[in-house]
Coordinates of C-alpha atoms in Angstrom, one line a residue:
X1 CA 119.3 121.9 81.4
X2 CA 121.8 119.5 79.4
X3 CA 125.0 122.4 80.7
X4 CA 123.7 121.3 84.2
X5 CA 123.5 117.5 83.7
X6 CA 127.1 117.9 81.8
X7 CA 128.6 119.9 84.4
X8 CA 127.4 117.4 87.7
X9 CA 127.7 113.9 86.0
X10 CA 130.9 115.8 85.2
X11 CA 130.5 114.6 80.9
X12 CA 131.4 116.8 78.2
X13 CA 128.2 119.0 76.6
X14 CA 128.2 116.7 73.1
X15 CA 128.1 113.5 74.8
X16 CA 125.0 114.6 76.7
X17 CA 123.3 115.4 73.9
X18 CA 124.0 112.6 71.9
X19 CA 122.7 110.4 75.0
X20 CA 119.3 112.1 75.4
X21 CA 118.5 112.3 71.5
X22 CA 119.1 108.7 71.2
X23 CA 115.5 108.7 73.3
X24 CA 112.9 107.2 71.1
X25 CA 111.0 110.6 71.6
X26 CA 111.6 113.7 73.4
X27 CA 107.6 114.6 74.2
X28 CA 109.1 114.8 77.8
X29 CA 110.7 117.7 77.2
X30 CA 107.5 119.8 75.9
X31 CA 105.3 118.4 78.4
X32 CA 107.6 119.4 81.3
X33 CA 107.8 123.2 79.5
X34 CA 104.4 123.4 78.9
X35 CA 101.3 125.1 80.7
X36 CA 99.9 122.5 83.1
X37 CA 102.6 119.8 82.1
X38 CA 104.6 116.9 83.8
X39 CA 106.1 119.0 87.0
X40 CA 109.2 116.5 86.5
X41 CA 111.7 115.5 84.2
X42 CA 114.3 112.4 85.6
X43 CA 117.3 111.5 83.6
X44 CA 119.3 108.1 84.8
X45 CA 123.0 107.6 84.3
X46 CA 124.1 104.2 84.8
X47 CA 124.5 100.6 83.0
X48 CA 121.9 100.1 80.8
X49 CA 121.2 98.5 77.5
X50 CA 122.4 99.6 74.3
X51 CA 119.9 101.4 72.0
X52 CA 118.6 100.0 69.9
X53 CA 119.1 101.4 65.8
X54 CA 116.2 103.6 66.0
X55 CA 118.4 105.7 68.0
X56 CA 120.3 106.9 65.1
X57 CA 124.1 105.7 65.6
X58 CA 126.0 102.5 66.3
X59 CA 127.9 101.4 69.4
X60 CA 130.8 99.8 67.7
X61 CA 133.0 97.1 69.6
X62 CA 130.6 96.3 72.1
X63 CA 129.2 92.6 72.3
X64 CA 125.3 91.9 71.7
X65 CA 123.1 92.3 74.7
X66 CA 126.0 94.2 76.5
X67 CA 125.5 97.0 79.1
X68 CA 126.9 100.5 78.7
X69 CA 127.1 103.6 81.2
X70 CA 124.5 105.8 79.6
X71 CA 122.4 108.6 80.2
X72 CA 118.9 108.8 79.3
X73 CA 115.3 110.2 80.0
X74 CA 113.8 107.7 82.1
X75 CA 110.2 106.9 83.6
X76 CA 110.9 106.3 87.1
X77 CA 108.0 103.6 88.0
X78 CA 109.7 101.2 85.3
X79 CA 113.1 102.1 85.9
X80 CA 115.5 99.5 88.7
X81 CA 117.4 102.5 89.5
X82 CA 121.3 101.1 90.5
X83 CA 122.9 104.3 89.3
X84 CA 122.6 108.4 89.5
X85 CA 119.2 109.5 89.1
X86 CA 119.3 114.0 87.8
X87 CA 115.7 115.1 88.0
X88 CA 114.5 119.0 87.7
X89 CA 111.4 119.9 89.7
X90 CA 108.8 123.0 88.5
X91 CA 107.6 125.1 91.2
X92 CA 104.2 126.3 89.5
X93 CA 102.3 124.5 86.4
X94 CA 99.4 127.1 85.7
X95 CA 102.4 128.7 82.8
X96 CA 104.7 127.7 80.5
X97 CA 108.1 128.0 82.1
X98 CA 109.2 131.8 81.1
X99 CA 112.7 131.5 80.0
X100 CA 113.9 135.1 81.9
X101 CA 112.4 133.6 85.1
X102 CA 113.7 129.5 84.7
X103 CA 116.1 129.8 87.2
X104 CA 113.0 130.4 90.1
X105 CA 110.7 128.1 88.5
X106 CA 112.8 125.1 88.3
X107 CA 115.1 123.5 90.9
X108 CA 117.8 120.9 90.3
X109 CA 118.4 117.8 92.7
X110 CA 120.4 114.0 92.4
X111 CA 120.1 111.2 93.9
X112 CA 122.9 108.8 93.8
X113 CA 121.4 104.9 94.5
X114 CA 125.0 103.6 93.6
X115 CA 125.2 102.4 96.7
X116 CA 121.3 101.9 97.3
X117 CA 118.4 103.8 96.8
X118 CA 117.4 103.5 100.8
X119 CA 121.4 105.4 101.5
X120 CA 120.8 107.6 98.4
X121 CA 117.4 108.9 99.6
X122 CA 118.9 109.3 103.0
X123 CA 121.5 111.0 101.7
X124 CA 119.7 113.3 99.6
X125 CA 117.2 114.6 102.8
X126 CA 120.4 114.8 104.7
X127 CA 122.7 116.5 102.5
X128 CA 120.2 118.4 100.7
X129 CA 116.7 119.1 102.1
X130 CA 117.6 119.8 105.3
X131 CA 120.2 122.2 104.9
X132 CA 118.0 124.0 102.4
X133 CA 115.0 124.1 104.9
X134 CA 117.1 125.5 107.7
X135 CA 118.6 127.9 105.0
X136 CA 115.4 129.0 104.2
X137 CA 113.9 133.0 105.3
X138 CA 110.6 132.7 103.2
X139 CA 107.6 130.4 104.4
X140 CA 105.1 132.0 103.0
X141 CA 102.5 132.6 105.1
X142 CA 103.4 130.5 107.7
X143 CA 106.0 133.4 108.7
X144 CA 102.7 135.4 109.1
X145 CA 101.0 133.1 111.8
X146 CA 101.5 132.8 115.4
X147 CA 102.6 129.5 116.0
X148 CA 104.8 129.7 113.0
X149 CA 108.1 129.1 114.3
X150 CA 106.3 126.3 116.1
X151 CA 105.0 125.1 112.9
X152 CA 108.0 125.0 110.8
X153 CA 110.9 123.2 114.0
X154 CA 108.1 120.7 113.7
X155 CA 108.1 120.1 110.3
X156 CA 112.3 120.1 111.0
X157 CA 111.7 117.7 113.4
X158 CA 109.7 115.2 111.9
X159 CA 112.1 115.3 108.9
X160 CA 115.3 114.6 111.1
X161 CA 113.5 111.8 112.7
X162 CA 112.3 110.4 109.3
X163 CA 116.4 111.0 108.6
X164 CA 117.5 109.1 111.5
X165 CA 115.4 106.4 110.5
X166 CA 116.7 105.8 107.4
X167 CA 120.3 105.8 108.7
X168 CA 119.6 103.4 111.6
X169 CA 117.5 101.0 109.2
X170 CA 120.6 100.8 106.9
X171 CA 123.1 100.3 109.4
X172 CA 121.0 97.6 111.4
X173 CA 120.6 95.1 108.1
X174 CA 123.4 92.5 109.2
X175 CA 125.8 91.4 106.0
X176 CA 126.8 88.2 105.6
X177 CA 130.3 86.9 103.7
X178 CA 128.7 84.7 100.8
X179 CA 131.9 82.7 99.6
X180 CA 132.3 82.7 96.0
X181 CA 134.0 79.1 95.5
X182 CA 130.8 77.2 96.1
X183 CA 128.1 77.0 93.0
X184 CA 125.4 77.1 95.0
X185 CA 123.3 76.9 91.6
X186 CA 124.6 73.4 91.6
X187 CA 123.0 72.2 94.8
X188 CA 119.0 72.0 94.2
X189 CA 118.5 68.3 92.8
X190 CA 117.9 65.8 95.4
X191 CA 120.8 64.0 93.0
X192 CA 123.4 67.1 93.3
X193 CA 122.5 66.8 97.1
X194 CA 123.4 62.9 97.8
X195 CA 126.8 63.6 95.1
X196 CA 128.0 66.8 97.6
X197 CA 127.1 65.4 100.9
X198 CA 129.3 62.1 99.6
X199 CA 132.3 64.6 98.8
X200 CA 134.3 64.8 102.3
X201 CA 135.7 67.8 100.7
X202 CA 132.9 69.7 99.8
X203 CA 131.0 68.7 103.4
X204 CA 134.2 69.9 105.7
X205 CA 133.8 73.3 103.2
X206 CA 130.0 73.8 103.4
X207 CA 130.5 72.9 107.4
X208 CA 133.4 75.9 108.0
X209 CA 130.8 78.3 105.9
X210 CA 128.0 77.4 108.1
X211 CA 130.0 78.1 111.0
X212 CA 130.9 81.5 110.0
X213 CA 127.3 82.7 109.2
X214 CA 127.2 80.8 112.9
X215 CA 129.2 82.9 114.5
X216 CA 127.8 86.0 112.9
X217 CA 124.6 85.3 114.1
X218 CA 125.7 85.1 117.5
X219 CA 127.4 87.7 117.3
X220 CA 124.5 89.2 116.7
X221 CA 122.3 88.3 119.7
X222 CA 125.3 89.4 122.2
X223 CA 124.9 92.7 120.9
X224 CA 121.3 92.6 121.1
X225 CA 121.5 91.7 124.8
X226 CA 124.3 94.3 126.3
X227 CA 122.5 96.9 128.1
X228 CA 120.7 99.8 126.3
X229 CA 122.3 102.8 126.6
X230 CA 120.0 106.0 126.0
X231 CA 119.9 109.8 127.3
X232 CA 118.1 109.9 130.4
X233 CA 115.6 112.4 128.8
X234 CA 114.7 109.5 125.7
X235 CA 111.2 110.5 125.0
X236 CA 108.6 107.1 123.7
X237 CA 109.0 107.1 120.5
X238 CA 112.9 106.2 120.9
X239 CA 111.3 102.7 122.4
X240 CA 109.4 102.6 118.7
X241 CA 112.5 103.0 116.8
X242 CA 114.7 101.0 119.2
X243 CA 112.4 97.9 118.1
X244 CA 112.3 99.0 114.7
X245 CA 115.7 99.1 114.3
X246 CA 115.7 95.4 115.8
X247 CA 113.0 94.3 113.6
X248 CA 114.9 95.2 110.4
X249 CA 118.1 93.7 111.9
X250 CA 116.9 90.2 112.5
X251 CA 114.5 90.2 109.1
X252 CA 117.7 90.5 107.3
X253 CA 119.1 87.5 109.5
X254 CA 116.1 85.6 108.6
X255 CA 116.5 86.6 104.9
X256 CA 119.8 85.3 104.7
X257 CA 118.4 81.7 106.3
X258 CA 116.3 82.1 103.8
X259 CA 118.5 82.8 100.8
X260 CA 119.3 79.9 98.0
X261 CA 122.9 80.0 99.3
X262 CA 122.2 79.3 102.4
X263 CA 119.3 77.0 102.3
X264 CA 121.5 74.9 99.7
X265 CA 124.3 74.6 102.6
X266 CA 122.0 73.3 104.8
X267 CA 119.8 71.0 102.9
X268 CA 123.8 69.2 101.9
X269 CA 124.5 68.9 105.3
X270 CA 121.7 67.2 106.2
X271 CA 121.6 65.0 103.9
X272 CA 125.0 64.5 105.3
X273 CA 123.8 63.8 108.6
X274 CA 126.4 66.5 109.9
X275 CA 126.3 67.0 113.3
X276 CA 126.7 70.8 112.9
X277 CA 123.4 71.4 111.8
X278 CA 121.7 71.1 115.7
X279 CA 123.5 73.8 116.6
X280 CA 122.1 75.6 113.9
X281 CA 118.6 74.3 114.3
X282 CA 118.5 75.7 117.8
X283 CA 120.4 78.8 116.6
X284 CA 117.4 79.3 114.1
X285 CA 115.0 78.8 116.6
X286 CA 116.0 82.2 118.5
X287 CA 116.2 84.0 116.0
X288 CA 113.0 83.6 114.8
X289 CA 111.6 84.1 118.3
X290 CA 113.8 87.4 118.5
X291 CA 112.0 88.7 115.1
X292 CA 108.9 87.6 116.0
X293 CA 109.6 89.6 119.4
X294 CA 110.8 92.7 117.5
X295 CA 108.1 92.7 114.5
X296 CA 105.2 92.3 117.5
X297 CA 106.8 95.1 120.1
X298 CA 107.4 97.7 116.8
X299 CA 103.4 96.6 115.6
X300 CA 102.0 97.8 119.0
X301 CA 104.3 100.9 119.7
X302 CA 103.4 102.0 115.9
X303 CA 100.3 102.7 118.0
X304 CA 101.9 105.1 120.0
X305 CA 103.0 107.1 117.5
X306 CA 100.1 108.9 116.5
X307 CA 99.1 109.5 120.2
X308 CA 102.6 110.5 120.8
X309 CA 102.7 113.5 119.0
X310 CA 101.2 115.9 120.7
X311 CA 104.2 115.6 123.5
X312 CA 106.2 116.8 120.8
X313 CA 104.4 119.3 118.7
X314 CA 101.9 120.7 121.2
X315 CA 101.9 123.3 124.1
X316 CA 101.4 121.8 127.9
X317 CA 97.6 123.0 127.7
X318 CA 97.0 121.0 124.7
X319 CA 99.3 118.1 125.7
X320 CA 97.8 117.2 128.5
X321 CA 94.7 116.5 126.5
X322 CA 95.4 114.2 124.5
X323 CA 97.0 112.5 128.1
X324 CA 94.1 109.9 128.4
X325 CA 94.3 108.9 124.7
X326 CA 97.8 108.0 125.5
X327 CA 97.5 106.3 128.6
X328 CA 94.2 103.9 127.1
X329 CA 97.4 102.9 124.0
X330 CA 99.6 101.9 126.7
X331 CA 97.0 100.2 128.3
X332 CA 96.2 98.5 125.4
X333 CA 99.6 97.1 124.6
X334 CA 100.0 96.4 127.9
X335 CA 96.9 93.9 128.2
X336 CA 97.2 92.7 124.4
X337 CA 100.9 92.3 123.5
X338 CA 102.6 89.0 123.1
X339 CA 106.0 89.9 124.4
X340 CA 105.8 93.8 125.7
X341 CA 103.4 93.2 128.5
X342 CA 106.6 92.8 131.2
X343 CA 107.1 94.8 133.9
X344 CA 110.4 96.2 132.4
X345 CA 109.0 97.5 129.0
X346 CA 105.9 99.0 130.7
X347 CA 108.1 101.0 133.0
X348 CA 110.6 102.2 131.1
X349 CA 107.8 103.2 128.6
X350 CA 106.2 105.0 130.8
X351 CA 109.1 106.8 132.1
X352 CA 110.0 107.9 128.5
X353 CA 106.8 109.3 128.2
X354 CA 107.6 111.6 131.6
X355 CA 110.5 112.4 130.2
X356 CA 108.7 113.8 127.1
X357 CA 106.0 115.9 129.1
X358 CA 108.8 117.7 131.3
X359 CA 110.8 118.1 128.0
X360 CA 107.6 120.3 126.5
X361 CA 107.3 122.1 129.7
X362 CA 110.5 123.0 129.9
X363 CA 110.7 124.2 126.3
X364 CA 107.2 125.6 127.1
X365 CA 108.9 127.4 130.1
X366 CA 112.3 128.9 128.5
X367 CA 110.0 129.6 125.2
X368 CA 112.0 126.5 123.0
X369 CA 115.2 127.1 124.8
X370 CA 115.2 130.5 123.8
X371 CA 115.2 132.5 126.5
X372 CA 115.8 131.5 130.0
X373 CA 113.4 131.9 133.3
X374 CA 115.2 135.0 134.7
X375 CA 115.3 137.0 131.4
X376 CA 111.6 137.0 131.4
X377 CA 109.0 138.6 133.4
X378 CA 108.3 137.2 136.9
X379 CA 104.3 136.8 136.3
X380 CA 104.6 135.5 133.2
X381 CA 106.9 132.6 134.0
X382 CA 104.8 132.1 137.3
X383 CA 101.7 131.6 134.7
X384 CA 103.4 129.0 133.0
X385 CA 104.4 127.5 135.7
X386 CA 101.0 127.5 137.4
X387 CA 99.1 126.5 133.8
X388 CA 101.5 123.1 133.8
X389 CA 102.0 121.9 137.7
X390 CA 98.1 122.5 138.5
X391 CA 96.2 122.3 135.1
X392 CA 97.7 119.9 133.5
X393 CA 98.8 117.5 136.1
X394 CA 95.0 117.9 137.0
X395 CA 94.0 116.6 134.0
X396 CA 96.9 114.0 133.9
X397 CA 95.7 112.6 137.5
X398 CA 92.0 112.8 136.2
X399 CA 93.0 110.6 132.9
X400 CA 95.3 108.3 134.9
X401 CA 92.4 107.8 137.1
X402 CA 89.6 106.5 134.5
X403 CA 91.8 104.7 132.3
X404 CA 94.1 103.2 134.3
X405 CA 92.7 99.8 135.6
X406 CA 96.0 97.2 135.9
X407 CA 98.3 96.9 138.7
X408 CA 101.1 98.5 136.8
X409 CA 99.2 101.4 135.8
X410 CA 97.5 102.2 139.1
X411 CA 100.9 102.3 140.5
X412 CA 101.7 105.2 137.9
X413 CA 98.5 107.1 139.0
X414 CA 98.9 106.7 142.6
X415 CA 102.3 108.2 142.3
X416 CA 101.8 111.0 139.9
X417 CA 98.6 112.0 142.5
X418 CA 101.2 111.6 145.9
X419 CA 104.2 113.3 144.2
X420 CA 101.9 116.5 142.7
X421 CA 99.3 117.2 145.4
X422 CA 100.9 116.2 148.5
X423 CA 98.5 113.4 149.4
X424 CA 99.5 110.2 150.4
X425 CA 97.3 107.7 148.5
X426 CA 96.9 103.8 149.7
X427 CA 98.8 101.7 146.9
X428 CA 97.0 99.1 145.4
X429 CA 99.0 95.7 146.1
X430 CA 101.3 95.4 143.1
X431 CA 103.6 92.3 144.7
X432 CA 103.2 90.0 141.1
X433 CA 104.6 92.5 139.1
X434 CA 107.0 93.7 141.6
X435 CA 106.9 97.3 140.1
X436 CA 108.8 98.9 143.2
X437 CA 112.0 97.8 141.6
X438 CA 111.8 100.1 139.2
X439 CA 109.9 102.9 141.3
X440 CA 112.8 105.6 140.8
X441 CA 113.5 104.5 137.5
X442 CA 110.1 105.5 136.5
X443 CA 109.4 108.9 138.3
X444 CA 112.9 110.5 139.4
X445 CA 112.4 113.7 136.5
X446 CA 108.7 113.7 137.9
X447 CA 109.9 114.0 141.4
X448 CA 112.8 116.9 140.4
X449 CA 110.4 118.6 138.9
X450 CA 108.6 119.4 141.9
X451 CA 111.3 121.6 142.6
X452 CA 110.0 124.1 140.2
X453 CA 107.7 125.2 143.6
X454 CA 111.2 125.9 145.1
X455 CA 111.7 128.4 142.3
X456 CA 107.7 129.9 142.1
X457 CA 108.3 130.6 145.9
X458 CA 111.5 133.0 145.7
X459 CA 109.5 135.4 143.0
X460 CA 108.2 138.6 144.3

C-alpha cells in the first residue's frame, strides 16, 4: 500500500512512511484489513498543518502555524480537500483481506481536487471509471440475462451523461478578473466609504473595475442570446441540461454581485454619486430576471426527467406506455411555468421528445445499431415495424387524446393522428399561439418516418 502511494505521488518509500506514522493512531489500518471493517482507507497529500509533537519528530525551519505539503490518513467528511486525495477500495468485507489474494480484493484510485474537486471528480469518472466499465468482460450475472447488454449501455449512458454534466457545469461558471491593488477589506465602514468616494483617484479606479466586470457581464448575455445550435435528433432532456447549464452560469454572475469585492465597489460609488452605477443597476436587473428564468425552466424540466427515461432505456412496446405520463408533465409545465409556457419552448420540446421516440425505434429496428434492416430476416423486421407504427402510435394517439387539453397540445395530437392514420382531422383554432410557424419544425422526423411504409411494402 505505502510502495503504491510512493510510486504515484511520485515520493521516495521512507518519506511515506514517516508521513503516515506521524498519524496520532493507525487503527485505520486494522479496521480496513479486518473482517467486516471500514471498506476504505483515504490518504490526502497537500498543504496542511504541521504535526503537532505527538507525532514524534520536529519540522525544523519552518515558522509557527505554517503549512507544509504532507501526506496523511485522513477522514474525508472533516477534511477541505484542495490537494490529491489516494484512497484503496475493498471489494468484499465478510474476510480479512488474504494477503495471496490483495491484489483482487483491493483496487486503487486518485482523485486530484488541485484544481477543484467538481474537475477532479469529473476527471476521475472520465479518465477512470469509464474506461474501466467499457474495459470490462465480467458482469456477473447481468451477462446471464436477456436484456443484459440493454442493461449495462444504460448504465454507460447514464454515467456519460452524469459526465457531461459535470464538464458543462464547470465550464458555464463565468470568472471574473478581481484586481489585486484595491483592499477591498478596507471599504465596509460607512467612514472608509465617505474617505474613498472623496479620493478622485480611487473613484476613476473603482469606476474602470466596474466597467470591466460590465463588460463581462454583457458579454455574457450576447452569448446567451445567439441562436442554439443542436443536432437535429437532440432528444428532451438536452432542453434540461441546456437550462441547467444556464442556471449555473448566471448563479455564478449573481455570486460575484454578491461577493464583498464587488458589493464594496458599488456601495463607494454610490456614495459617490457616480453616474456609472445606472448602468449597472439596470445591468443587474437582467440578470437577475435571466437566473430567475433559468433556475424556474431547469425546476420544471427536472420533472421531465424521470418521465423521460423510458425514451431512453426502454423498448418501443414499453415506451409508449409511459407516453401519457409524459405528455400530462409537459402539460403541466406548460400551464404552470412562469417563463416556459411560450409557444417556442413548448414546440421545440415537443419535437425533442419525437426525436427521442424515432431514435428508440430506430435502435429498436437495427437491434442498437447493430445490425442493419437487410441483414435480418424479412418477417422479423416487418414485426417491428408493425409493433411501433400501429401499436405504439395507437397508444401515443390514445394518450395524446385524453391528456391533451390546450391549444398547443391539441395541435400535437391532431397531427400525430393525420400524419399516422391517414385521416384528416379538423384543427382546433390555435390563431393566439400561432403554432403553425413552427409546424415543420415540430413534426418533420415524424413525417419522414412514414416512409418506413415505403420500405414494409417492397418485402416479400
Amino acid at each position: 500500500m505505502l510502495d503504491i502511494l510512493a510510486d504515484r505521488l511520485s515520493l521516495d518509500l521512507q518519506t511515506v512512511q514517516d508521513f503516515v506514522l506521524d498519524s496520532p493512531s493507525l487503527a485505520p489500518f486494522d479496521d480496513f484489513f479486518a473482517k467486516g471493517g471500514c471498506k476504505t482507507i483515504s490518504f490526502v497529500y497537500q498543504m496542511s498543518d504541521i504535526p503537532g509533537v505527538e507525532c514524534g519528530r520536529s519540522f525544523t525551519g519552518t515558522a509557527k502555524r505554517a503549512k507544509i505539503l504532507r501526506l496523511f490518513l485522513a477522514d474525508l467528511s472533516q477534511t477541505c480537500l484542495t490537494g490529491v486525495c489516494c484512497f484503496f477500495v475493498r471489494t468484499r468485507l465478510d474476510s480479512p483481506v488474504n494477503p495471496d489474494s490483495v491484489h483482487k480484493e483491493i483496487y486503487f484510485s486518485m482523485l486530484d481536487a488541485t484544481d477543484g474537486i467538481l474537475k477532479g471528480t469529473c476527471n476521475l469518472l472520465s479518465k477512470f471509471l469509464l474506461p474501466s466499465l467499457n474495459a470490462a468482460q465480467d458482469w456477473g450475472g447481468i451477462n446471464k440475462s436477456q436484456h443484459g447488454e440493454k442493461l449495462k449501455q444504460n448504465f454507460k449512458d447514464t454515467l456519460k451523461r452524469s459526465i457531461t454534466f459535470l464538464d458543462s457545469k464547470i465550464e458555464s461558471v463565468v470568472h471574473f478578473n478581481i484586481p489585486t491593488d484595491v483592499d477591498y477589506s478596507k471599504l465596509i465602514l460607512l467612514d472608509d466609504l465617505k474617505a474613498a468616494a472623496a479620493d478622485v483617484d480611487m473613484v476613476q479606479r473603482l469606476e474602470q473595475i466596474l466597467k470591466q466586470w460590465f463588460e463581462r457581464i454583457e458579454q455574457v448575455l450576447t452569448e446567451s442570446d445567439q441562436v442554439r445550435r443542436e443536432a437535429d435528433s437532440a432528444g428532451p432532456l438536452t432542453e434540461l441540461e441546456f437550462w441547467k447549464r444556464k442556471s449555473v452560469k448566471f448563479n455564478s454572475i449573481i455570486n460575484h454581485i454578491r461577493s464583498p469585492e464587488c458589493q464594496a465597489v458599488v456601495m463607494v460609488l454610490f456614495v459617490n454619486g457616480s453616474k456609472t452605477l445606472k448602468m449597472w443597476r439596470k445591468l443587474d436587473a437582467q440578470i437577475t430576471e435571466r437566473t430567475n428564468e433559468a433556475k424556474d425552466n431547469a425546476k420544471f424540466l427536472g420533472a421531465l426527467e424521470e418521465a423521460c427515461q423510458p425514451l431512453y432505456n426502454s423498448d418501443p412496446c414499453t415506451m409508449a406506455k409511459s407516453v401519457q405520463h409524459l405528455i400530462s408533465v409537459i402539460q403541466m409545465i406548460h400551464s404552470v411555468s412562469r417563463y416556459y409556457y411560450t409557444c417556442k419552448n413548448i414546440t421545440r420540446l415537443f419535437a425533442k421528445v419525437t426525436n427521442q421516440m424515432l431514435t428508440a425505434c430506430r435502435a429498436h429496428i437495427t437491434d442498437n445499431g447493430t445490425r442493419q434492416i437487410w441483414d435480418q430476416d424479412a418477417e422479423d423486421v416487418i414485426k417491428k415495424i408493425q409493433v411501433w407504427v400501429t401499436r405504439n402510435m395507437n397508444l401515443i394517439r390514445t394518450s395524446l387524446s385524453l391528456w391533451l387539453k390546450s391549444s398547443i397540445l391539441r395541435f400535437v395530437f391532431c397531427h400525430v393522428v393525420y400524419y399516422y392514420t391517414k385521416r384528416k382531422v379538423p384543427l382546433q383554432p390555435v390563431s393566439p399561439l400561432k403554432i403553425s410557424d413552427h409546424q415543420y419544425y415540430m413534426f418533420r422526423r415524424f413525417i419522414k418516418l412514414c416512409k418506413i411504409y415505403k420500405i414494409y411494402k417492397i418485402f416479400p
